[in-house]
mmCIF file of C-alpha atoms and ligand atoms in Angstrom:
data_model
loop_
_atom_site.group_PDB
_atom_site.id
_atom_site.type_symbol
_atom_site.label_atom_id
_atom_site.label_comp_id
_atom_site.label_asym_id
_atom_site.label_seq_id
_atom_site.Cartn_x
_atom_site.Cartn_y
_atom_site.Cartn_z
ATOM 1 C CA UNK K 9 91.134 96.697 -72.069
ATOM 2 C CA UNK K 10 91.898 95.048 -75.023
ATOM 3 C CA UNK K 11 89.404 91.746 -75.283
ATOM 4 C CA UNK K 12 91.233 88.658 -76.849
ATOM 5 C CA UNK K 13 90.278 86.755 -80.172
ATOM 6 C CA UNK K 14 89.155 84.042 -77.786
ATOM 7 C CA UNK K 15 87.100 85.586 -75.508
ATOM 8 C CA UNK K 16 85.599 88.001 -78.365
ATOM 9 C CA UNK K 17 84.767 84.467 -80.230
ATOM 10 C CA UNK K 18 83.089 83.331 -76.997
ATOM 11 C CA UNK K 19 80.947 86.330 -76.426
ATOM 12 C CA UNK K 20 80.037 86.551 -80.045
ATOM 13 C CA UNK K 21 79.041 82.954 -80.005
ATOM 14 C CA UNK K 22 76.212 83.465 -77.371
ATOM 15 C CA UNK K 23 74.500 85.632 -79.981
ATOM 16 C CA UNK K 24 72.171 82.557 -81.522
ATOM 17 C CA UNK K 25 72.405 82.269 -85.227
ATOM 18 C CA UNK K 26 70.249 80.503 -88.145
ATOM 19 C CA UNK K 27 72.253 78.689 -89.944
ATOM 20 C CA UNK K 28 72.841 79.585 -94.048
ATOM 21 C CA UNK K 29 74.498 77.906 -96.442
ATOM 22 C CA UNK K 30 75.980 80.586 -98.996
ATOM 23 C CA UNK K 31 75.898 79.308 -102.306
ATOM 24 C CA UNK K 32 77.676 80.087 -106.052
ATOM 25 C CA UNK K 33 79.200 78.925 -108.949
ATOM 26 C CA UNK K 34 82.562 80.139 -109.992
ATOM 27 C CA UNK K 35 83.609 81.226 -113.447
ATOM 28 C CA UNK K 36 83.195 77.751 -114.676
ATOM 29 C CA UNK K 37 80.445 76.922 -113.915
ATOM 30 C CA UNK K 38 81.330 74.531 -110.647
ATOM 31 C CA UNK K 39 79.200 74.832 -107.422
ATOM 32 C CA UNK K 40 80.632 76.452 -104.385
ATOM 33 C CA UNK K 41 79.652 77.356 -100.637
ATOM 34 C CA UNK K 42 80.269 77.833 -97.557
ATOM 35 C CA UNK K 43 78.533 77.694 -93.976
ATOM 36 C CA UNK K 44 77.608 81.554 -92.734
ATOM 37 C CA UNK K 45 75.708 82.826 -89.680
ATOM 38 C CA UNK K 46 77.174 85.975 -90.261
ATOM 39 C CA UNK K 47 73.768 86.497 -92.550
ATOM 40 C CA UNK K 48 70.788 89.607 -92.043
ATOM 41 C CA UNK K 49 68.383 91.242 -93.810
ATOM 42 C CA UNK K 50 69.168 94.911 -94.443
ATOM 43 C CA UNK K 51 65.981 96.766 -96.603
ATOM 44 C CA UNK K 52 62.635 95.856 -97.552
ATOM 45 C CA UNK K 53 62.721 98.251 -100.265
ATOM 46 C CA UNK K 54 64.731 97.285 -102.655
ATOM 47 C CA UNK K 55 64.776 94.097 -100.678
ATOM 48 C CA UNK K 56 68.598 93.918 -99.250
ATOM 49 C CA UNK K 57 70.663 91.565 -97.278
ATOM 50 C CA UNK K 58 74.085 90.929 -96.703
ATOM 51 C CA UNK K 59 76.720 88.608 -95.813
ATOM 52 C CA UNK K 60 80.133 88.378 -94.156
ATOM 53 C CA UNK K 61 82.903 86.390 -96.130
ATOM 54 C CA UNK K 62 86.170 85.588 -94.780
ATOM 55 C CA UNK K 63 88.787 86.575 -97.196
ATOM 56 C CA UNK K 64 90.198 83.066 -97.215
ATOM 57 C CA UNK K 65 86.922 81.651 -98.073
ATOM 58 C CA UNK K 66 87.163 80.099 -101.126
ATOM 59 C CA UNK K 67 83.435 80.920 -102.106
ATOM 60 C CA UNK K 68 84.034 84.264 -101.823
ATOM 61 C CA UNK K 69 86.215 84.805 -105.375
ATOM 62 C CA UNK K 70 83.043 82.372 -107.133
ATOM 63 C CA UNK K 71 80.669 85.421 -105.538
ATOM 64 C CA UNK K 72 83.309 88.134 -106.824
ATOM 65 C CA UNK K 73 83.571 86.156 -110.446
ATOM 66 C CA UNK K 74 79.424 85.874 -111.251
ATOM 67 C CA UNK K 75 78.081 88.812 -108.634
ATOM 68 C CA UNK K 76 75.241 86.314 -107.748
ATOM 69 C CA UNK K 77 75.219 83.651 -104.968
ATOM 70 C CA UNK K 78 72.016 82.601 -102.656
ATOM 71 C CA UNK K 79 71.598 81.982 -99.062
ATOM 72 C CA UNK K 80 69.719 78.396 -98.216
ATOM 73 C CA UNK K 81 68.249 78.772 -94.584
ATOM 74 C CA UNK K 82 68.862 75.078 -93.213
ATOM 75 C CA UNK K 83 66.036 73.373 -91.393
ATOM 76 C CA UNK K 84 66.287 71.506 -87.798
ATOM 77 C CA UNK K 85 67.318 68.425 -89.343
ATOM 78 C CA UNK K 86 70.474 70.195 -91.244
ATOM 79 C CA UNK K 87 73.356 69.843 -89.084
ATOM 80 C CA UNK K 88 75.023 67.792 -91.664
ATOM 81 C CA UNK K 89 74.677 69.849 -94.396
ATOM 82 C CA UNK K 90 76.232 72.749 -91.961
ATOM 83 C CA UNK K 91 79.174 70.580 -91.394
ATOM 84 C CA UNK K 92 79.874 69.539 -94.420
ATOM 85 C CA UNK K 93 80.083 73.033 -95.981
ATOM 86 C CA UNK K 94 81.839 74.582 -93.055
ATOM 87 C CA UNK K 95 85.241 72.956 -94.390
ATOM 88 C CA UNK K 96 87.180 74.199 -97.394
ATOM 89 C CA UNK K 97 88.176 72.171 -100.365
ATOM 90 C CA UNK K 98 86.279 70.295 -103.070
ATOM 91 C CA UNK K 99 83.724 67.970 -103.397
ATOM 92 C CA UNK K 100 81.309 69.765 -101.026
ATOM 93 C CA UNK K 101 78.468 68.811 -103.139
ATOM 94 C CA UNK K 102 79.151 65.360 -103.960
ATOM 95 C CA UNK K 103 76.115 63.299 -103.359
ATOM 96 C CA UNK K 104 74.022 66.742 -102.299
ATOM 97 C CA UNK K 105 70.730 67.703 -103.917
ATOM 98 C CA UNK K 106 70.555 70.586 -105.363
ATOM 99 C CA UNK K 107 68.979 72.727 -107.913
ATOM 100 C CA UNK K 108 69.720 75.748 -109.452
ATOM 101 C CA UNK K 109 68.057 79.041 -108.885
ATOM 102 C CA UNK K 110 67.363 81.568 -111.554
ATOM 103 C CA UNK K 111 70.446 82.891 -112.119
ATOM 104 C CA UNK K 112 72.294 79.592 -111.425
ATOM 105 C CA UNK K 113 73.292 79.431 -107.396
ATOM 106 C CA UNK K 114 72.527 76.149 -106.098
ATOM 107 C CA UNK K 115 69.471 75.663 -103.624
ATOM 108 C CA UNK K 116 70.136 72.794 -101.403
ATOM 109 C CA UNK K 117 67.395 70.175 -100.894
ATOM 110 C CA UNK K 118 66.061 70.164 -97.986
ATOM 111 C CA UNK K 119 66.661 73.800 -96.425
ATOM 112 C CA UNK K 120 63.615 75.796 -95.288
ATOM 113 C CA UNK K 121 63.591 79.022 -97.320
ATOM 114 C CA UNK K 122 66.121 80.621 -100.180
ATOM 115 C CA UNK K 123 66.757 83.785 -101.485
ATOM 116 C CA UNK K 124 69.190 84.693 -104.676
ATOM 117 C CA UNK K 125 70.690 88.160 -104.966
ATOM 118 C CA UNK K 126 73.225 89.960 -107.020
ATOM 119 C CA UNK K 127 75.598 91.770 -105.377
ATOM 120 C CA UNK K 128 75.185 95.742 -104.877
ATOM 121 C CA UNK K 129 78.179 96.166 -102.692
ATOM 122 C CA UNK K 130 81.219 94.698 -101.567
ATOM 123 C CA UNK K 131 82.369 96.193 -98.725
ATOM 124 C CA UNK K 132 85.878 95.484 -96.884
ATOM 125 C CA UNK K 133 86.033 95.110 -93.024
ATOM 126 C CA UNK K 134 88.779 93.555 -91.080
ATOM 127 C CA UNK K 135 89.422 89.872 -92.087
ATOM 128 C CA UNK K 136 86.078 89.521 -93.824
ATOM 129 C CA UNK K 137 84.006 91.020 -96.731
ATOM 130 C CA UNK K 138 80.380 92.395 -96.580
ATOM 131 C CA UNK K 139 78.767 91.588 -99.152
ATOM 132 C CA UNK K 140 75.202 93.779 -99.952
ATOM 133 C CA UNK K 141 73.048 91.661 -102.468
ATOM 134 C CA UNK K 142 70.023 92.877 -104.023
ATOM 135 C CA UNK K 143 67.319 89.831 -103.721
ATOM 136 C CA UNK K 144 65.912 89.207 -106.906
ATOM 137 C CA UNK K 145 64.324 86.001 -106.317
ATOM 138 C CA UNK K 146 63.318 83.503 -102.940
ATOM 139 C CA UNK K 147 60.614 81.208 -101.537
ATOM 140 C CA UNK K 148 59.895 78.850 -98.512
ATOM 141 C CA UNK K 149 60.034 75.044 -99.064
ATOM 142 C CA UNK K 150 59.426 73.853 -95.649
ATOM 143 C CA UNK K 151 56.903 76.371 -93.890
ATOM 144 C CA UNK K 152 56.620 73.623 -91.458
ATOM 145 C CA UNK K 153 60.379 72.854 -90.848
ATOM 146 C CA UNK K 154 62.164 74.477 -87.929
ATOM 147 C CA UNK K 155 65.443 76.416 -88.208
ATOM 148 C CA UNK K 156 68.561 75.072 -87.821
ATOM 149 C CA UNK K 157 70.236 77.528 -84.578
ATOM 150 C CA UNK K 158 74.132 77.833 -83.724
ATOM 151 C CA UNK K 159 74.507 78.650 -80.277
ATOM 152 C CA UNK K 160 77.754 78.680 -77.896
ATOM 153 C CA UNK K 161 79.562 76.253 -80.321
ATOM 154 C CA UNK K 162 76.778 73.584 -81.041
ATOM 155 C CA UNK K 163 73.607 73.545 -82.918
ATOM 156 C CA UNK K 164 70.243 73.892 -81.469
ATOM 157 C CA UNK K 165 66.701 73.497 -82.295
ATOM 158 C CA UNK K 166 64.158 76.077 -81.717
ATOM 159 C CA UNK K 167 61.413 75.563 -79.150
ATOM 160 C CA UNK K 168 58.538 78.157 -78.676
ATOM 161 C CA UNK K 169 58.761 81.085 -75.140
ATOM 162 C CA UNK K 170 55.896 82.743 -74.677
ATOM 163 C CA UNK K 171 55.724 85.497 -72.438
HETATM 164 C C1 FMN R 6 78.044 77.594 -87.564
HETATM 165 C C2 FMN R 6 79.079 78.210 -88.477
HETATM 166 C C3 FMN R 6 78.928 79.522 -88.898
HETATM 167 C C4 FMN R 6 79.870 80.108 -89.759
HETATM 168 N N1 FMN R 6 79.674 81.401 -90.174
HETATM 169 C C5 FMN R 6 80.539 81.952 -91.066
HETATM 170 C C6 FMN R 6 80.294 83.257 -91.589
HETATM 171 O O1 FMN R 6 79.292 83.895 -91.274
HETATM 172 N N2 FMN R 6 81.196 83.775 -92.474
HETATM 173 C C7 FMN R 6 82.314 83.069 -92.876
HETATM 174 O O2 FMN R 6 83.094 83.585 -93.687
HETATM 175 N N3 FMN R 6 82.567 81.826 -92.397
HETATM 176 C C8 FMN R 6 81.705 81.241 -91.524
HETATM 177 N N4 FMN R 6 81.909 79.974 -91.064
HETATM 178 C C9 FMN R 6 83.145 79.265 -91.492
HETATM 179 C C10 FMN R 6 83.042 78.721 -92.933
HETATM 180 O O3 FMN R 6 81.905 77.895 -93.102
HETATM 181 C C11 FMN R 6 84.321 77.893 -93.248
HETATM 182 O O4 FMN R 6 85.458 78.712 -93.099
HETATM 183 C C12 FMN R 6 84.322 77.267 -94.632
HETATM 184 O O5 FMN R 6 85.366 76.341 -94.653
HETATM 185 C C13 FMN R 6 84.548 78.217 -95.794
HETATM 186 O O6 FMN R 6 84.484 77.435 -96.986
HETATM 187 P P1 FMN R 6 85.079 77.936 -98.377
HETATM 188 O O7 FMN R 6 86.533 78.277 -98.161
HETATM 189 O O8 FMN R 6 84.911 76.751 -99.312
HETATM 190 O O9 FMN R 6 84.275 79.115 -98.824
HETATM 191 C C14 FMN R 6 80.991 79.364 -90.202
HETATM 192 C C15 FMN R 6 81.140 78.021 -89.769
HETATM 193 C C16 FMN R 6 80.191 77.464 -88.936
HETATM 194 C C17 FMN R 6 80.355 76.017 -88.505
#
């Protein structure tokens, strides 16, 4: 049985996400990034994580021209900062805070936690691009914020199960 893009979108879609906002800047200099859930830490030691970039993205040649791009973990109250950088073109980060992290990738006011890395690996699979970044740098803003959670096509906010 072979499972269709559709339904293999569905299913994959029930597997709840934190939202990321994947930050760079391209060989000039200009801010770029996109909106990932397709985000996970890999090692403690060296600390790893990686990424998944479609190959259309346009953020991915600005990580492939500087090797160094962050991941901003967006807080409850970030649904329009996932929106806006889940669409391609320019202007993403008009009239968005920002600041830049040691080695230049924007960190996006507001978002809970950060982390900067330089890639270790690119690796190719299917339509998208793994990337492996070493984490050189990070912190939590907003220890008290919630996370921003994509689930089954919308976003949620986190509430607490206990057992
Ligand atoms: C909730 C959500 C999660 C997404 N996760 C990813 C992802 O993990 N990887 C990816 O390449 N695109 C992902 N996207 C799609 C990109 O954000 C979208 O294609 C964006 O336009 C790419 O921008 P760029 O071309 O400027 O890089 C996601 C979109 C949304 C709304």
């Amino acid at each position: 049985m072979t499972l269709s893009p559709d339904v293999f979108r569905d299913v994959m879609g029930r597997l709840a996400g934190g939202v990321t906002v994947v930050t760079a800047r391209d060989g000039e200099g200009v801010p770029r990034g996109f909106t990932a859930t397709a985000v996970c830490s890999v090692s403690l030691s060296p600390p790893l994580v990686l990424v998944c970039v479609a190959n259309g993205s346009q953020t991915l040649s600005a990580i492939r021209d500087t090797g160094w791009y962050a991941l901003n973990f967006l807080s409850s109250d970030g649904a329009r900062h996932s929106d806006r950088f889940a669409v391609s073109g320019e202007g993403k980060f008009d009239s968005v805070d920002w600041v830049p992290a040691p080695a230049g990738s924007p960190l996006l006011a507001g978002a809970v936690a950060w982390v900067e890395c330089e890639t270790q690996r690119a690796v190719e699979a299917g339509d998208h691009t793994i990337f492996i970044g070493r984490v050189a740098d990070g912190g939590v803003e907003r220890a008290e914020a919630g996370p921003l959670v994509h689930y089954g096509s919308a976003y949620h906010v986190l509430e607490r199960a206990d057992p």
